[in-house]
Amino acid sequence: MSRPPVRRIVRIQGIVQGVGFRPFIHRLATELGLSGSVCNDADGVLVDAEGPAGSLAAFVDRIPAEAPPLALVDHLEWTDAAPLGRSGFEIVASGKETAATTLVSPDVATCADCLRELLDPKDRRFRFPFINCTNCGPRYTIIRRLPYDRPDTAMDRFTMCPACETEYRDPSNRRFHAQPNACWSCGPRVELWDNQGLFIPSRDAIEQAGRLIRDGRIVAVKGIGGYHLAVDARNEEAVQLLRRRKRRDEKPFALMAASLDALREIVALTPDAEVLLRSPQRPVLLLPKRAGGPLAPAIAPGNRDLGVMLPYTPIHHLLLADSAAPWLVMTSGNFSEEPIIIDNRHAVEILAPIADYFLVHNRDILVRNDDSVCRSFRNRIYFIRRSRGYAPAPVKLAANYPNVLAVGAELKNTVAINRGAHVFLSQHIGDLENAEVSASFEQAIQRMQELFEITPALLAYDLHPEYLSTKYALNRRGELPLYGIQHHHAHIAACLAENGERGPVIGLSLDGTGYGPDGRIWGGEVLVADLRDYERVGHFRDVPMPGGSRAIREPWRMAVSYLHHALGPGFSESPLPFLSNIAPDSLRLVGQMIERRMNSPETSSCGRLFDGFAALSGSRQRVTFEGQAAMEFEMILDDADDGPPYPFPCADGVIEIAPAVRAAADDVRSGVPAGGISARFHRGLVRLFAGLCRQVAAERGISTVALSGGVFQNLWLLRHLSDELQAAGLRVLMHRLVPCNDGGIALGQLAVAAERHLTGWEEPCV
């Protein structure tokens, strides 16, 4: 006698929309002989299935184990229900009765199956620039609202032709319920325009754009998250022209290569680097460049690394083939420090002084999304910029918290908002230093609140009174409780939060700039911290920053400040080569500014310490982009140097700089090369911070160290310091999910504000 069927209502949450999850459920249920239905709703995927008890149990067990490759099953629960005696299993229309709680898939690269079809002359989608399926293509950048269905995307204007509709309805097809599904008959179109926005007739716009790039022209190319500016990476004249027009003097350009074989010609690849480069996220990866390669020298002047990526859209694959260029410069479509452009007419209006031609299409980009940039560190990703391919995938906290909006810092801004334990970190927004980026910042906040249907209960911000993000928060005083979070505490809290911990830890928070509650510029901080509070137990001796922000652009000013501190006013008589390159009047003026404390805020910044020693060594006196001096100082480090590490003695929590400055000045005068100065400086910092952490661990009984702040983009320092700490028996937490720089600040702000509110912090800090 057969047993009666049973029925279960299964709720699945996570990244389960736009990744082929409903077709997967349909196939699995059909295979197991179950009846019922599956639909998207605002909470994720809802399954109503019935059949034999054993088959139903196997069905539930196999869902997380066999989910599609782009899916993330974050939560699965089920309840029993009375059987209805249905036959067949179907995908039904999406429901939306509750606030959105599902997760949104990031945009992902063209899959191997679609790429084969794209390049197959016999396929009906041969060279179709928008080919995709449930395993690849745009997601986040085309979604208007949840649940993820075609009418709620930028594809709503394109009605599927009968052939595409048949694929879309066929459960056995790879495009079953692929929302951006389209073809030559019914999909978006690519056009070539001149730089006045006039249409250029052509048989194949991409092929013609490829020929133009081959001829040395600059072409603005519309992709998934915005425009790129593309030129042949072998053409020095074209690359130099792009630099002049874009007003980007020295900052390296990113490269897109046709294949891994092409990349092997220009960079040193490792197996873990290949995995990252070929991942569906397709980030820009920083790798050591090979000497004497075929690339234009102007791509990355004075830099030992190249930022490289593989193509991630059909347009990229076709353009690389049609240009016959193994490598293209593929840099953000904007003027330096402005937001990447996403609209066709706006692109022509803004980029006409840069681009000769525009390769445009008529699928709208609903949210700008720059390329992600990362390194590979110990076989894992280490973010410099977290954006396309990763945003807005959530970071999961260790506890459920009230909804918080965190508005980040001034530089490398991102914003964050949470629902319970899930924190949604926005794509990279940029430096909030002009009206365009400020507008993009407010748009990102609005979009994330609307997309995830989250109304924040708290608002967290940085303490710096002049940050635009802080001013935005303070303008909302009265709407929400406001929590001002100290910058370096937020860095350590971000590291704790992404590692699922609350602390306490010893926090090394090392960066260029952060507002201290004493009104000074912090940045070389040893903290004892948890998610709720912190104590400053160590920091570098404060020195003047002559000229304020000008000292960031002109590192020689910091070198002069450190020399004045270590040697007194007579430092200028020292036979130090870099001093001879400074105009006597400028040197005299800066000395007076230091002595009289005129426009010379005091700083304990580790970033400025790097700048000062880089200038003192003769490496870099002026910079054209943020962090340039410190980056180059790391690159010239001579590992073979066997000189003693520079001394940084510490007493009563104050780290003295003068002994290290005097030692470096002596080395420069005696002819030690800049690479040796760098090595001794770096080793001195490792010895300093490893010793301080051992001391604090013994005094406080804390065995975990968290490393955060932009200085830890320096992988030599990160590697050697973490090794020293682990050798001392200390556990080391570092960033893996968000950048160590200010791109991760919003996560830390959110975690601190939520923890303070949850644990009854007496008053919000305003």
C-alpha positions as MATLAB code, in Angstrom:
seq = 'MSRPPVRRIVRIQGIVQGVGFRPFIHRLATELGLSGSVCNDADGVLVDAEGPAGSLAAFVDRIPAEAPPLALVDHLEWTDAAPLGRSGFEIVASGKETAATTLVSPDVATCADCLRELLDPKDRRFRFPFINCTNCGPRYTIIRRLPYDRPDTAMDRFTMCPACETEYRDPSNRRFHAQPNACWSCGPRVELWDNQGLFIPSRDAIEQAGRLIRDGRIVAVKGIGGYHLAVDARNEEAVQLLRRRKRRDEKPFALMAASLDALREIVALTPDAEVLLRSPQRPVLLLPKRAGGPLAPAIAPGNRDLGVMLPYTPIHHLLLADSAAPWLVMTSGNFSEEPIIIDNRHAVEILAPIADYFLVHNRDILVRNDDSVCRSFRNRIYFIRRSRGYAPAPVKLAANYPNVLAVGAELKNTVAINRGAHVFLSQHIGDLENAEVSASFEQAIQRMQELFEITPALLAYDLHPEYLSTKYALNRRGELPLYGIQHHHAHIAACLAENGERGPVIGLSLDGTGYGPDGRIWGGEVLVADLRDYERVGHFRDVPMPGGSRAIREPWRMAVSYLHHALGPGFSESPLPFLSNIAPDSLRLVGQMIERRMNSPETSSCGRLFDGFAALSGSRQRVTFEGQAAMEFEMILDDADDGPPYPFPCADGVIEIAPAVRAAADDVRSGVPAGGISARFHRGLVRLFAGLCRQVAAERGISTVALSGGVFQNLWLLRHLSDELQAAGLRVLMHRLVPCNDGGIALGQLAVAAERHLTGWEEPCV';
ca = [
       0.000    0.000    0.000;
       1.531    3.329   -1.095;
       1.947    6.106    1.399;
      -0.021    9.326    0.894;
       1.884   12.326   -0.550;
       3.154   15.093    1.681;
       3.460   18.821    0.958;
       6.036   21.393    2.002;
       6.202   25.161    1.582;
       9.914   25.950    1.165;
      11.295   29.472    1.584;
      14.778   30.111    0.132;
      16.622   33.380    0.728;
      19.916   34.719   -0.548;
      21.125   35.488   -4.066;
      18.382   33.440   -5.689;
      16.918   35.752   -8.329;
      18.400   36.312  -11.754;
      20.746   33.332  -11.380;
      18.649   30.519  -12.826;
      17.240   29.425   -9.490;
      13.609   28.862  -10.504;
      14.601   26.777  -13.556;
      16.892   24.770  -11.280;
      14.026   24.158   -8.848;
      11.744   23.203  -11.726;
      14.234   20.659  -13.108;
      14.976   19.185   -9.682;
      11.305   18.842   -8.776;
      10.503   17.259  -12.130;
      13.391   14.816  -11.778;
      12.076   13.729   -8.364;
       8.492   13.422   -9.555;
       7.137   16.265   -7.419;
       4.203   18.507   -8.241;
       3.610   22.126   -7.286;
       5.079   25.510   -8.163;
       7.953   27.951   -7.675;
       7.946   31.753   -7.828;
      10.047   34.781   -7.056;
       8.767   37.189   -4.469;
      10.237   40.060   -2.516;
      11.709   37.656    0.048;
      13.503   35.385   -2.416;
      12.135   32.151   -3.878;
       9.014   30.391   -2.641;
       8.433   26.716   -3.464;
       5.190   24.821   -2.932;
       5.935   21.124   -3.555;
       4.223   17.823   -2.856;
       4.943   14.174   -3.502;
       6.368   11.098   -1.773;
       7.980   11.881    1.580;
      11.384   10.483    0.558;
      11.455   12.443   -2.676;
      10.438   15.629   -0.904;
      13.147   15.181    1.737;
      15.754   14.618   -0.998;
      14.477   17.712   -2.805;
      15.020   19.960    0.219;
      18.458   18.466    0.911;
      19.640   18.922   -2.680;
      18.619   22.578   -3.046;
      21.647   24.127   -1.279;
      23.997   21.361   -2.413;
      23.243   21.682   -6.140;
      22.213   25.338   -6.494;
      23.294   27.206   -9.670;
      26.886   28.502   -9.683;
      25.917   32.165   -9.258;
      23.424   31.480   -6.463;
      23.987   31.936   -2.742;
      21.563   30.107   -0.461;
      21.716   32.138    2.706;
      18.666   30.679    4.446;
      16.275   27.782    3.791;
      13.260   26.876    5.872;
      10.111   24.832    5.270;
       6.736   24.103    6.790;
       4.329   21.239    6.230;
       0.946   21.839    4.617;
      -2.071   19.789    3.598;
      -1.583   18.100    0.166;
      -3.671   19.482   -2.692;
      -3.368   16.543   -5.088;
      -1.898   18.606   -7.935;
      -0.116   17.267  -11.000;
       2.865   18.815  -12.767;
       5.313   21.450  -11.575;
       5.231   25.024  -12.861;
       6.889   28.415  -12.561;
       4.240   30.944  -11.652;
       4.148   34.722  -11.775;
       6.065   36.529   -9.047;
       4.271   37.749   -5.965;
       5.005   40.889   -3.977;
       3.107   41.244   -0.766;
       5.943   42.136    1.607;
       8.963   44.387    1.762;
      11.893   43.177   -0.325;
      14.272   40.933    1.595;
      15.887   38.969   -1.232;
      19.503   39.560   -2.212;
      20.502   40.978   -5.588;
      23.005   39.271   -7.836;
      25.920   41.399   -9.010;
      26.649   41.694  -12.736;
      28.704   38.770  -14.020;
      30.836   38.003  -17.060;
      29.736   36.248  -20.243;
      29.730   32.486  -19.623;
      31.542   29.921  -21.794;
      28.310   28.669  -23.399;
      27.254   32.153  -24.495;
      30.760   32.930  -25.709;
      30.733   29.842  -27.929;
      27.430   30.962  -29.444;
      28.676   34.539  -29.860;
      31.579   33.349  -32.016;
      29.715   30.633  -33.948;
      28.696   31.821  -37.457;
      25.958   29.157  -37.513;
      24.307   30.371  -34.317;
      21.407   32.811  -34.516;
      23.131   35.016  -31.949;
      26.442   35.141  -33.817;
      28.099   38.456  -32.827;
      24.989   39.567  -30.907;
      26.469   42.082  -28.411;
      23.934   41.355  -25.641;
      24.003   37.572  -25.537;
      23.323   36.190  -22.054;
      21.611   33.390  -20.164;
      20.687   32.554  -16.583;
      24.393   31.978  -15.830;
      25.745   35.327  -17.004;
      25.149   38.939  -17.954;
      23.844   42.102  -16.318;
      21.896   41.989  -13.060;
      22.350   44.816  -10.527;
      22.849   47.520  -13.132;
      19.549   46.804  -14.918;
      17.214   46.158  -11.946;
      14.641   48.826  -11.049;
      12.950   46.983   -8.212;
      12.455   43.531   -6.732;
      11.393   40.851   -7.413;
      13.689   40.421  -10.396;
      11.381   40.087  -13.402;
      11.740   41.583  -16.889;
       9.076   44.315  -16.450;
      11.138   45.639  -13.533;
      14.395   45.884  -15.467;
      15.926   48.055  -18.176;
      14.884   45.295  -20.628;
      11.182   46.116  -20.243;
      11.229   48.161  -23.485;
      12.332   45.146  -25.563;
       9.578   42.648  -26.378;
      10.901   39.139  -26.938;
      10.454   37.679  -30.401;
       8.729   34.256  -30.737;
      12.062   32.395  -30.781;
      13.319   34.104  -27.624;
       9.931   33.695  -25.964;
      10.042   29.957  -26.690;
      13.475   29.689  -25.047;
      12.259   31.726  -22.101;
       9.314   29.345  -21.542;
      11.223   26.087  -22.068;
      12.338   24.521  -18.741;
      15.053   22.542  -20.525;
      16.617   25.651  -22.061;
      19.566   27.563  -20.567;
      17.591   30.770  -21.069;
      14.527   29.582  -19.195;
      13.366   32.733  -17.358;
      16.587   34.615  -18.185;
      15.230   38.146  -17.796;
      17.626   39.971  -20.211;
      17.036   37.336  -22.912;
      17.091   38.822  -26.448;
      18.525   38.362  -29.922;
      19.151   40.305  -33.142;
      15.412   40.364  -33.853;
      14.197   41.811  -30.567;
      17.080   43.052  -28.455;
      19.101   46.221  -27.903;
      21.216   47.763  -30.645;
      24.788   49.045  -30.831;
      25.603   52.174  -32.831;
      28.746   54.124  -33.657;
      28.597   57.908  -33.160;
      31.117   60.641  -33.824;
      32.097   62.959  -30.989;
      29.274   65.317  -31.856;
      26.771   62.550  -31.201;
      25.957   61.995  -34.878;
      25.142   58.466  -36.035;
      27.718   56.876  -38.344;
      26.139   54.316  -40.693;
      27.988   51.002  -40.669;
      27.390   47.348  -41.454;
      28.852   46.406  -38.052;
      29.408   49.182  -35.498;
      31.728   47.122  -33.288;
      33.867   46.020  -36.224;
      34.204   49.633  -37.347;
      35.076   50.758  -33.795;
      37.774   48.081  -33.755;
      39.265   49.472  -36.964;
      39.266   52.965  -35.488;
      41.130   51.752  -32.400;
      43.603   49.995  -34.725;
      44.139   53.365  -36.400;
      45.041   55.035  -33.092;
      41.682   56.619  -32.253;
      40.137   56.903  -28.785;
      36.735   55.215  -28.575;
      34.299   55.604  -25.670;
      32.637   52.216  -25.151;
      29.383   51.700  -23.246;
      29.502   48.555  -21.125;
      27.509   47.103  -18.214;
      28.202   49.685  -15.523;
      29.266   52.712  -17.527;
      31.575   53.955  -20.247;
      35.212   53.027  -20.778;
      37.750   54.894  -22.874;
      39.577   52.446  -25.124;
      42.809   52.704  -27.114;
      45.346   50.230  -28.459;
      47.680   49.557  -25.519;
      50.673   49.197  -27.886;
      50.247   52.666  -29.380;
      52.323   55.109  -27.330;
      51.052   58.150  -29.200;
      47.404   57.171  -28.610;
      48.009   56.451  -24.910;
      49.817   59.779  -24.445;
      46.952   61.561  -26.196;
      44.461   59.877  -23.858;
      46.510   61.044  -20.866;
      46.545   64.631  -22.058;
      42.867   64.724  -22.897;
      41.748   62.943  -19.720;
      44.073   65.133  -17.606;
      45.598   62.063  -15.988;
      49.314   62.703  -15.730;
      50.775   59.532  -14.224;
      48.126   57.325  -12.622;
      48.260   53.907  -14.324;
      45.625   52.880  -16.860;
      43.811   49.553  -16.572;
      44.244   47.055  -19.387;
      41.878   44.493  -20.880;
      43.531   41.503  -22.520;
      42.045   39.171  -25.096;
      43.116   36.030  -23.219;
      45.227   34.592  -20.447;
      47.928   33.854  -23.017;
      47.993   37.546  -23.924;
      48.286   38.422  -20.231;
      51.232   36.060  -19.784;
      53.188   38.214  -22.225;
      52.873   41.337  -20.079;
      52.450   40.261  -16.414;
      53.611   37.501  -14.089;
      50.647   35.178  -13.582;
      50.190   32.772  -10.688;
      47.538   30.042  -10.418;
      45.517   32.002   -7.855;
      45.710   35.105  -10.057;
      44.341   33.109  -12.987;
      41.411   31.941  -10.879;
      40.523   35.539   -9.968;
      40.930   36.797  -13.523;
      38.682   34.067  -14.927;
      36.059   34.328  -12.184;
      32.545   35.499  -13.138;
      33.290   38.802  -11.369;
      36.240   39.629  -13.678;
      37.969   42.255  -11.496;
      40.960   44.358  -12.421;
      43.886   42.544  -10.808;
      47.192   44.262   -9.975;
      50.108   42.082  -11.060;
      53.873   42.570  -11.595;
      54.585   43.588  -15.175;
      57.169   41.882  -17.325;
      60.126   43.968  -18.401;
      60.585   44.838  -22.048;
      57.047   44.017  -23.102;
      55.212   45.334  -26.166;
      53.050   47.841  -24.276;
      53.215   51.619  -24.526;
      55.421   52.948  -21.694;
      52.834   55.643  -20.898;
      50.350   53.061  -19.586;
      51.950   52.810  -16.132;
      54.966   55.118  -15.898;
      57.232   54.425  -12.935;
      55.054   51.536  -11.784;
      56.116   47.931  -11.486;
      52.533   46.637  -11.593;
      49.820   46.606  -14.213;
      46.087   46.522  -13.565;
      44.736   43.862  -15.914;
      41.411   42.174  -16.602;
      39.780   39.826  -19.070;
      36.725   40.791  -21.167;
      33.428   40.428  -19.347;
      30.805   41.531  -21.888;
      30.125   40.356  -25.441;
      31.013   43.837  -26.704;
      34.466   43.529  -25.105;
      35.106   40.119  -26.687;
      34.112   41.384  -30.121;
      35.996   44.673  -29.831;
      39.249   42.936  -28.885;
      38.893   40.597  -31.838;
      37.941   43.351  -34.302;
      40.716   45.706  -33.211;
      43.271   42.902  -33.616;
      44.809   44.217  -30.394;
      45.777   41.671  -27.743;
      45.539   44.444  -25.152;
      43.358   47.538  -24.903;
      43.606   50.374  -22.434;
      40.168   50.261  -20.820;
      39.930   53.144  -18.371;
      36.849   54.667  -16.748;
      34.829   56.952  -19.000;
      35.173   60.204  -17.094;
      37.536   63.031  -16.344;
      39.774   62.207  -13.403;
      37.949   62.209  -10.044;
      34.482   62.484  -11.646;
      31.848   59.708  -11.701;
      31.848   57.167  -14.505;
      29.258   58.152  -17.140;
      26.278   55.927  -17.947;
      23.984   57.927  -20.268;
      24.606   58.174  -24.029;
      23.911   61.866  -24.569;
      25.624   62.825  -21.327;
      28.638   60.800  -22.443;
      28.910   62.811  -25.653;
      28.440   66.078  -23.790;
      31.166   65.316  -21.229;
      33.579   63.028  -23.068;
      33.681   64.717  -26.489;
      36.951   66.492  -25.571;
      38.497   63.067  -24.881;
      36.925   60.524  -27.254;
      37.033   60.602  -31.043;
      34.122   58.170  -31.366;
      31.414   56.580  -29.228;
      30.262   52.962  -29.300;
      26.817   53.256  -27.714;
      23.811   51.030  -27.119;
      20.184   51.550  -26.111;
      19.967   49.307  -23.056;
      19.828   51.709  -20.129;
      22.301   51.464  -17.262;
      20.302   52.121  -14.109;
      23.255   52.380  -11.722;
      26.858   53.313  -12.496;
      29.296   50.602  -11.474;
      33.052   50.973  -11.914;
      35.361   47.998  -12.328;
      36.477   46.331   -9.111;
      40.218   46.463   -8.392;
      42.047   43.937   -6.250;
      45.247   42.085   -5.506;
      45.790   38.427   -4.818;
      47.157   37.942   -1.315;
      47.865   34.466    0.003;
      45.638   32.858   -2.590;
      42.652   35.048   -1.765;
      41.187   38.276   -3.068;
      42.294   41.501   -1.406;
      40.198   44.482   -2.475;
      41.449   47.902   -3.432;
      38.034   48.859   -4.845;
      34.891   46.733   -4.457;
      32.352   47.459   -7.159;
      31.234   45.696  -10.365;
      30.894   41.936   -9.940;
      30.718   42.161   -6.139;
      28.335   44.991   -5.205;
      25.751   44.772   -3.767;
      26.404   41.221   -2.485;
      26.001   41.491    1.300;
      28.418   41.131    4.168;
      26.847   39.082    6.934;
      27.269   40.308   10.498;
      27.462   38.192   13.627;
      24.074   39.421   14.895;
      20.797   40.943   13.753;
      20.884   44.720   14.104;
      18.440   47.598   13.677;
      18.506   49.130   10.190;
      21.352   51.619    9.852;
      22.389   53.866    6.979;
      26.148   54.555    7.056;
      27.385   57.249    4.690;
      31.107   56.528    4.635;
      34.076   58.843    4.326;
      35.199   61.545    1.898;
      37.625   59.506   -0.200;
      36.800   56.226   -1.958;
      33.265   56.658   -0.688;
      30.809   53.810   -0.421;
      27.578   53.755    1.563;
      26.070   50.861    3.485;
      22.623   49.875    4.684;
      21.536   46.736    6.491;
      18.547   44.568    7.106;
      19.154   42.494   10.193;
      22.484   40.727    9.805;
      22.906   41.541    6.103;
      24.866   44.678    5.198;
      24.522   45.871    1.613;
      27.605   47.854    0.664;
      27.202   50.071   -2.388;
      29.406   50.091   -5.431;
      32.402   52.454   -5.405;
      31.121   56.042   -5.557;
      34.407   57.961   -5.497;
      35.910   60.997   -3.820;
      33.248   63.429   -2.632;
      35.113   66.490   -3.848;
      32.834   67.825   -6.572;
      29.152   68.289   -7.288;
      28.941   65.366   -9.744;
      30.244   62.817   -7.244;
      28.159   64.336   -4.461;
      25.032   63.882   -6.592;
      26.047   60.282   -7.326;
      26.479   59.717   -3.577;
      22.915   60.851   -2.825;
      21.563   58.825   -5.750;
      23.274   55.711   -4.410;
      21.685   56.199   -0.992;
      18.254   56.670   -2.524;
      18.622   53.679   -4.828;
      19.732   51.268   -2.109;
      16.884   52.289    0.168;
      14.370   51.855   -2.655;
      15.801   48.663   -4.151;
      15.943   46.813   -0.845;
      12.940   48.676    0.609;
      14.823   49.546    3.779;
      13.918   52.513    5.942;
      16.883   53.226    8.218;
      16.313   53.695   11.933;
      19.795   55.153   12.566;
      22.368   57.137   10.581;
      26.131   56.768   11.027;
      28.779   59.163    9.731;
      32.402   60.259   10.104;
      33.369   62.865   12.708;
      35.221   65.089   10.217;
      33.080   68.266   10.082;
      34.087   69.135    6.489;
      33.313   65.813    4.832;
      30.379   66.089    2.440;
      29.080   62.782    3.775;
      29.131   64.235    7.309;
      27.298   67.352    6.163;
      24.696   65.155    4.474;
      24.170   63.306    7.766;
      23.964   66.451    9.874;
      21.414   67.906    7.463;
      19.184   64.987    8.418;
      19.378   65.817   12.118;
      15.908   65.451   13.557;
      14.860   62.730   11.107;
      16.973   59.941   12.636;
      19.254   59.377   15.616;
      22.765   60.250   14.416;
      25.914   58.408   15.449;
      29.260   60.060   14.720;
      31.917   57.338   14.470;
      35.619   58.064   14.773;
      37.364   57.248   11.510;
      39.984   54.800   12.790;
      37.558   53.034   15.081;
      35.394   52.516   11.979;
      38.367   50.957   10.164;
      38.893   48.395   12.932;
      35.151   47.807   13.290;
      34.916   47.057    9.561;
      37.627   44.431    9.931;
      35.815   42.940   12.927;
      32.427   43.002   11.214;
      33.501   41.239    8.041;
      35.244   38.569   10.110;
      32.076   38.006   12.143;
      33.598   39.174   15.434;
      32.842   41.769   18.079;
      36.236   42.103   19.777;
      38.038   43.262   21.773;
      41.117   43.308   19.566;
      44.327   45.216   19.271;
      43.645   47.385   16.239;
      46.366   48.798   14.016;
      44.588   51.527   12.062;
      47.088   53.057    9.655;
      46.099   55.504    6.929;
      46.593   58.997    5.572;
      43.861   61.089    7.136;
      41.210   60.719    9.801;
      39.672   63.262   12.138;
      40.547   62.723   15.775;
      38.294   63.845   18.634;
      41.139   66.137   19.717;
      40.800   68.031   16.416;
      44.070   66.662   15.059;
      44.629   64.511   11.999;
      45.085   60.927   13.135;
      46.399   58.079   11.041;
      49.039   56.049   12.897;
      46.867   54.483   15.602;
      47.173   51.555   17.978;
      43.730   50.944   19.463;
      42.130   48.519   21.841;
      38.704   48.246   20.293;
      35.491   46.329   19.979;
      32.375   47.134   17.982;
      31.125   49.492   20.663;
      34.091   51.567   21.747;
      37.836   52.049   21.478;
      40.815   53.264   23.467;
      43.813   54.907   21.851;
      46.843   53.189   23.402;
      49.511   54.267   20.929;
      50.161   56.690   18.076;
      52.947   58.444   16.211;
      54.226   61.723   17.564;
      52.230   64.585   16.043;
      54.095   66.808   13.598;
      52.898   69.791   11.541;
      51.509   69.348    8.007;
      52.778   72.595    6.412;
      50.165   73.818    3.980;
      47.520   71.340    5.109;
      46.267   69.349    2.117;
      49.077   70.793    0.008;
      51.488   68.650    2.039;
      49.673   65.592    0.620;
      50.292   66.756   -2.957;
      53.876   67.801   -2.178;
      55.478   65.124    0.053;
      58.695   67.148    0.340;
      56.807   69.352    2.796;
      56.339   66.362    5.123;
      60.017   65.479    4.776;
      60.877   69.040    5.811;
      58.483   68.824    8.757;
      60.039   65.560    9.996;
      63.556   66.954    9.546;
      62.634   70.131   11.421;
      61.221   67.978   14.223;
      64.306   65.718   14.364;
      67.133   68.162   13.640;
      65.721   71.574   14.468;
      65.718   74.721   12.295;
      69.239   74.004   11.074;
      68.073   70.974    9.075;
      68.279   72.976    5.827;
      72.077   73.051    6.110;
      72.200   69.245    5.834;
      73.624   67.993    2.508;
      70.454   66.111    1.575;
      69.977   65.879   -2.211;
      66.208   66.409   -2.230;
      66.600   69.816   -0.532;
      68.564   71.130   -3.510;
      65.484   70.586   -5.699;
      63.346   72.915   -3.587;
      63.333   76.642   -4.282;
      65.036   78.447   -1.362;
      62.061   80.754   -0.880;
      59.671   77.787   -0.704;
      61.906   76.015    1.784;
      62.173   79.153    3.939;
      58.394   79.703    3.851;
      57.623   76.121    4.856;
      60.108   76.383    7.718;
      58.343   79.509    8.962;
      54.947   77.821    8.664;
      56.203   74.950   10.837;
      57.766   77.204   13.473;
      54.770   79.542   13.679;
      52.152   76.779   13.218;
      50.613   78.697   10.313;
      48.241   76.554    8.218;
      50.018   73.526    9.614;
      47.577   71.132   11.303;
      49.227   68.452   13.410;
      49.106   64.852   12.288;
      50.041   61.398   13.539;
      49.396   59.925   10.087;
      51.304   56.843    8.970;
      50.466   57.759    5.371;
      52.211   61.096    5.763;
      55.164   59.286    7.367;
      55.493   57.198    4.197;
      55.307   60.385    2.114;
      57.976   62.093    4.172;
      60.451   59.220    4.045;
      59.798   58.750    0.310;
      60.693   62.404   -0.277;
      63.692   62.243    2.060;
      65.044   59.219    0.159;
      64.806   61.154   -3.120;
      62.064   58.884   -4.465;
      59.129   61.297   -4.929;
      58.762   65.011   -4.140;
      55.361   65.713   -5.697;
      52.431   63.449   -6.539;
      49.728   63.533   -9.184;
      47.369   61.054   -7.555;
      46.493   59.980   -4.023;
      48.965   57.533   -2.436;
      51.504   57.767   -5.262;
      54.559   58.466   -3.092;
      53.821   55.639   -0.641;
      53.080   53.210   -3.467;
      56.353   53.966   -5.247;
      58.280   53.817   -1.973;
      57.050   50.244   -1.492;
      57.924   49.373   -5.090;
      61.556   50.465   -4.833;
      62.129   48.467   -1.621;
      65.370   46.480   -1.859;
      64.829   43.166   -0.091;
      68.537   42.423   -0.349;
      69.466   45.429    1.806;
      70.878   44.276    5.145;
      71.028   47.603    6.965;
      69.456   47.959   10.402;
      65.730   48.753   10.640;
      65.043   52.344   11.594;
      64.274   52.843   15.293;
      60.814   53.965   16.401;
      60.955   53.981   20.220;
      57.665   54.257   22.089;
      57.087   55.686   25.572;
      53.726   56.257   27.244;
      51.924   55.379   24.034;
      53.722   57.989   21.895;
      55.849   56.612   19.063;
      58.872   58.800   18.487;
      59.794   59.588   14.894;
      62.964   61.637   15.345;
      65.416   58.705   15.775;
      64.215   57.097   12.519;
      64.414   60.434   10.680;
      67.970   61.020   11.885;
      68.987   57.487   10.870;
      67.458   57.894    7.411;
      69.088   61.307    6.942;
      72.472   59.797    7.875;
      71.931   56.988    5.363;
      70.993   59.417    2.590;
      74.090   61.510    3.274;
      76.273   58.387    3.196;
      74.854   57.334   -0.189;
      72.458   54.525    0.725;
      70.125   54.104   -2.290;
      66.438   54.892   -1.987;
      65.625   51.147   -2.135;
      67.721   50.600    0.983;
      66.091   53.532    2.778;
      62.704   51.994    1.954;
      63.719   48.556    3.220;
      65.026   49.909    6.534;
      61.922   52.054    6.985;
      59.566   49.151    6.302;
      61.454   46.768    8.582;
      61.421   49.426   11.282;
      57.637   49.648   11.107;
      57.276   45.862   11.306;
      59.503   45.702   14.377;
      57.666   48.646   15.957;
      54.116   47.352   15.521;
      54.925   43.726   16.264;
      56.571   44.835   19.514;
      53.693   47.117   20.482;
      51.139   44.384   19.822;
      53.064   41.893   21.942;
      53.217   44.454   24.740;
      49.518   45.351   24.630;
      48.572   41.669   24.367;
      50.517   40.910   27.544;
      49.089   43.889   29.417;
      45.472   43.481   28.331;
      45.164   39.756   27.806;
      44.089   40.206   24.176;
      45.416   37.721   21.638;
      43.868   39.029   18.393;
      45.130   41.866   16.176;
      43.042   43.556   13.462;
      44.844   45.296   10.582;
      43.007   48.060    8.723;
      43.505   51.374    6.951;
      44.830   52.319    3.533;
      48.469   51.763    4.521;
      47.719   48.028    4.455;
      47.355   48.220    0.678;
      51.125   47.846    1.025;
      51.440   44.068    0.689;
      55.064   43.951    1.822;
      54.096   45.512    5.127;
      50.956   43.380    5.425;
      52.820   40.139    4.726;
      55.787   40.708    6.996;
      53.833   42.232    9.870;
      51.204   39.486    9.876;
      53.987   36.886    9.818;
      55.664   38.522   12.822;
      52.405   38.729   14.749;
      51.525   35.112   14.078;
      55.019   34.020   15.042;
      54.397   35.775   18.368;
      51.284   33.635   18.903;
      48.781   36.346   17.999;
      45.761   35.790   15.778;
      45.550   38.242   12.874;
      42.345   39.558   11.309;
      42.563   41.293    7.949;
      40.183   42.365    5.209;
      38.875   39.970    2.590;
      35.332   41.160    1.821;
      35.762   44.948    1.769;
      38.765   47.214    1.111;
      41.150   48.049    3.945;
      41.038   51.661    2.726;
      38.153   54.111    3.126;
      36.029   51.998    0.781;
      35.316   49.829    3.842;
      34.617   52.636    6.315;
      30.820   52.545    5.867;
      30.690   48.930    7.045;
      32.554   49.853   10.228;
      30.382   52.910   10.855;
      27.266   50.797   10.503;
      28.505   48.082   12.849;
      29.513   50.546   15.576;
      26.273   52.549   15.421;
      24.165   49.382   15.476;
      26.113   47.865   18.363;
      25.921   51.070   20.391;
      22.197   51.343   19.833;
      21.631   47.673   20.621;
      23.656   47.782   23.835;
      22.103   50.968   25.170;
      24.776   53.561   24.455;
      23.505   56.525   26.436;
      23.337   59.174   23.728;
      23.980   59.241   20.002;
      27.085   61.246   19.128;
      26.061   64.298   17.109;
];
